[in-house]
mmCIF file of C-alpha atoms and ligand atoms in Angstrom:
data_model
loop_
_atom_site.group_PDB
_atom_site.id
_atom_site.type_symbol
_atom_site.label_atom_id
_atom_site.label_comp_id
_atom_site.label_asym_id
_atom_site.label_seq_id
_atom_site.Cartn_x
_atom_site.Cartn_y
_atom_site.Cartn_z
ATOM 1 C CA MET L 1050 -4.992 21.868 90.545
ATOM 2 C CA LYS L 1051 -4.659 24.244 87.845
ATOM 3 C CA ILE L 1052 -5.077 22.594 84.373
ATOM 4 C CA LYS L 1053 -3.898 24.138 81.324
ATOM 5 C CA GLY L 1054 -5.458 23.225 77.887
ATOM 6 C CA THR L 1055 -5.129 24.134 74.009
ATOM 7 C CA CYS L 1056 -8.086 25.096 71.880
ATOM 8 C CA LYS L 1057 -8.644 23.069 69.043
ATOM 9 C CA ARG L 1058 -9.735 26.211 66.844
ATOM 10 C CA ASP L 1059 -7.546 28.576 67.486
ATOM 11 C CA GLY L 1060 -4.409 26.681 68.806
ATOM 12 C CA ARG L 1061 -4.101 29.018 71.944
ATOM 13 C CA GLU L 1062 -3.641 28.060 75.549
ATOM 14 C CA PHE L 1063 -5.972 28.696 78.227
ATOM 15 C CA MET L 1064 -6.610 27.973 82.035
ATOM 16 C CA VAL L 1065 -9.383 25.733 82.835
ATOM 17 C CA GLU L 1066 -10.721 28.195 85.597
ATOM 18 C CA GLN L 1067 -11.047 30.740 82.727
ATOM 19 C CA VAL L 1068 -13.347 28.312 80.731
ATOM 20 C CA VAL L 1069 -15.299 27.441 83.966
ATOM 21 C CA ALA L 1070 -15.654 31.398 84.594
ATOM 22 C CA LEU L 1071 -16.629 31.864 81.095
ATOM 23 C CA GLY L 1072 -19.523 28.959 81.272
ATOM 24 C CA GLY L 1073 -17.643 26.836 78.842
ATOM 25 C CA GLU L 1074 -16.427 29.180 76.222
ATOM 26 C CA CYS L 1075 -12.878 29.620 74.840
ATOM 27 C CA PRO L 1076 -11.377 32.793 76.393
ATOM 28 C CA TRP L 1077 -9.970 33.780 72.892
ATOM 29 C CA ASP L 1078 -12.569 32.987 70.301
ATOM 30 C CA GLY L 1079 -15.643 33.141 72.391
ATOM 31 C CA GLN L 1080 -17.073 29.983 71.017
ATOM 32 C CA PRO L 1081 -18.371 27.173 73.289
ATOM 33 C CA PHE L 1082 -16.103 24.095 73.507
ATOM 34 C CA ASN L 1083 -19.103 22.140 73.464
ATOM 35 C CA ALA L 1084 -22.401 23.903 72.635
ATOM 36 C CA ASP L 1085 -24.613 20.974 73.523
ATOM 37 C CA TYR L 1086 -23.244 19.932 76.870
ATOM 38 C CA ALA L 1087 -21.726 23.348 78.106
ATOM 39 C CA ALA L 1088 -23.025 22.893 81.704
ATOM 40 C CA THR L 1089 -21.907 19.400 82.017
ATOM 41 C CA LEU L 1090 -18.501 20.380 80.590
ATOM 42 C CA VAL L 1091 -18.113 23.410 82.922
ATOM 43 C CA GLU L 1092 -19.233 21.145 85.902
ATOM 44 C CA SER L 1093 -16.820 18.440 85.131
ATOM 45 C CA LEU L 1094 -13.902 20.757 84.520
ATOM 46 C CA ARG L 1095 -14.406 22.574 88.020
ATOM 47 C CA GLU L 1096 -14.728 18.905 89.742
ATOM 48 C CA ALA L 1097 -11.331 17.535 88.002
ATOM 49 C CA GLU L 1098 -9.474 20.746 89.459
ATOM 50 C CA ARG L 1099 -11.067 20.577 92.879
ATOM 51 C CA LEU L 1100 -10.693 16.596 92.852
ATOM 52 C CA GLY L 1101 -7.076 17.022 91.492
ATOM 53 C CA THR L 1102 -6.008 19.120 94.292
ATOM 54 C CA GLU L 1103 -7.614 16.833 96.728
ATOM 55 C CA PHE L 1104 -5.868 14.006 95.096
ATOM 56 C CA GLU L 1105 -2.677 15.539 95.148
ATOM 57 C CA ARG L 1106 -2.894 16.614 98.728
ATOM 58 C CA ALA L 1107 -3.748 12.922 99.918
ATOM 59 C CA LEU L 1108 -0.834 11.841 97.841
ATOM 60 C CA GLU L 1109 1.278 14.347 99.518
ATOM 61 C CA ARG L 1110 0.106 13.279 103.030
ATOM 62 C CA VAL L 1111 0.924 9.530 102.007
ATOM 63 C CA ALA L 1112 4.600 10.741 100.993
ATOM 64 C CA SER L 1113 5.371 13.008 103.997
ATOM 65 C CA LEU L 1114 4.284 9.782 106.167
ATOM 66 C CA ASN L 1115 7.361 8.194 104.574
ATOM 67 C CA PRO L 1116 5.753 4.547 104.469
ATOM 68 C CA ALA L 1117 7.338 1.427 103.921
ATOM 69 C CA PHE L 1118 6.078 1.125 100.516
ATOM 70 C CA ASP L 1119 6.319 2.460 97.038
ATOM 71 C CA LEU L 1120 3.277 2.925 94.723
ATOM 72 C CA ASP L 1121 2.731 1.934 91.416
ATOM 73 C CA GLU L 1122 2.850 4.875 88.844
ATOM 74 C CA GLU L 1123 0.709 3.204 86.231
ATOM 75 C CA SER L 1124 -2.105 2.126 89.008
ATOM 76 C CA VAL L 1125 -2.295 5.525 90.161
ATOM 77 C CA LEU L 1126 -1.882 7.612 86.573
ATOM 78 C CA GLY L 1127 -2.963 5.074 84.152
ATOM 79 C CA GLU L 1128 -6.574 5.927 83.784
ATOM 80 C CA THR L 1129 -5.613 9.541 84.110
ATOM 81 C CA LYS L 1130 -2.982 9.372 81.287
ATOM 82 C CA ALA L 1131 -5.395 7.369 78.864
ATOM 83 C CA GLN L 1132 -8.088 9.868 79.045
ATOM 84 C CA LEU L 1133 -5.580 12.840 78.578
ATOM 85 C CA ALA L 1134 -4.261 10.888 75.476
ATOM 86 C CA ARG L 1135 -7.775 10.485 74.078
ATOM 87 C CA LEU L 1136 -8.263 14.400 74.377
ATOM 88 C CA LYS L 1137 -4.707 14.813 72.654
ATOM 89 C CA ARG L 1138 -5.708 12.156 69.772
ATOM 90 C CA ASN L 1139 -8.795 14.516 68.982
ATOM 91 C CA LEU L 1140 -6.741 17.729 69.318
ATOM 92 C CA VAL L 1141 -6.567 18.325 65.714
ATOM 93 C CA ARG L 1142 -7.106 21.759 64.139
ATOM 94 C CA GLN L 1143 -10.260 22.373 62.180
ATOM 95 C CA PRO L 1144 -9.497 23.806 58.584
HETATM 96 ZN ZN1 ZN V 1235 -10.548 29.043 71.026
#
């Protein structure tokens, strides 16, 4: 899963893999996205992309089996959306 983000400081977009490669820094302003927990942030971003891909593949396999059921979207994506909304709420540019 290729995840895209936006820097709160400069408003520019980046790919998460860039931040992972840079050890947690913004590819544009060079500042850490979280100075105190850079390693945790990088590891979590890497995990989100890796497991996101696994998750998508599993759902793809389920869908390709054409099973006799539908899946409830909120039960699959609800918590994911909640965490993204949490990040978005905090996405305020610093003066
Ligand atoms: Zn930045």
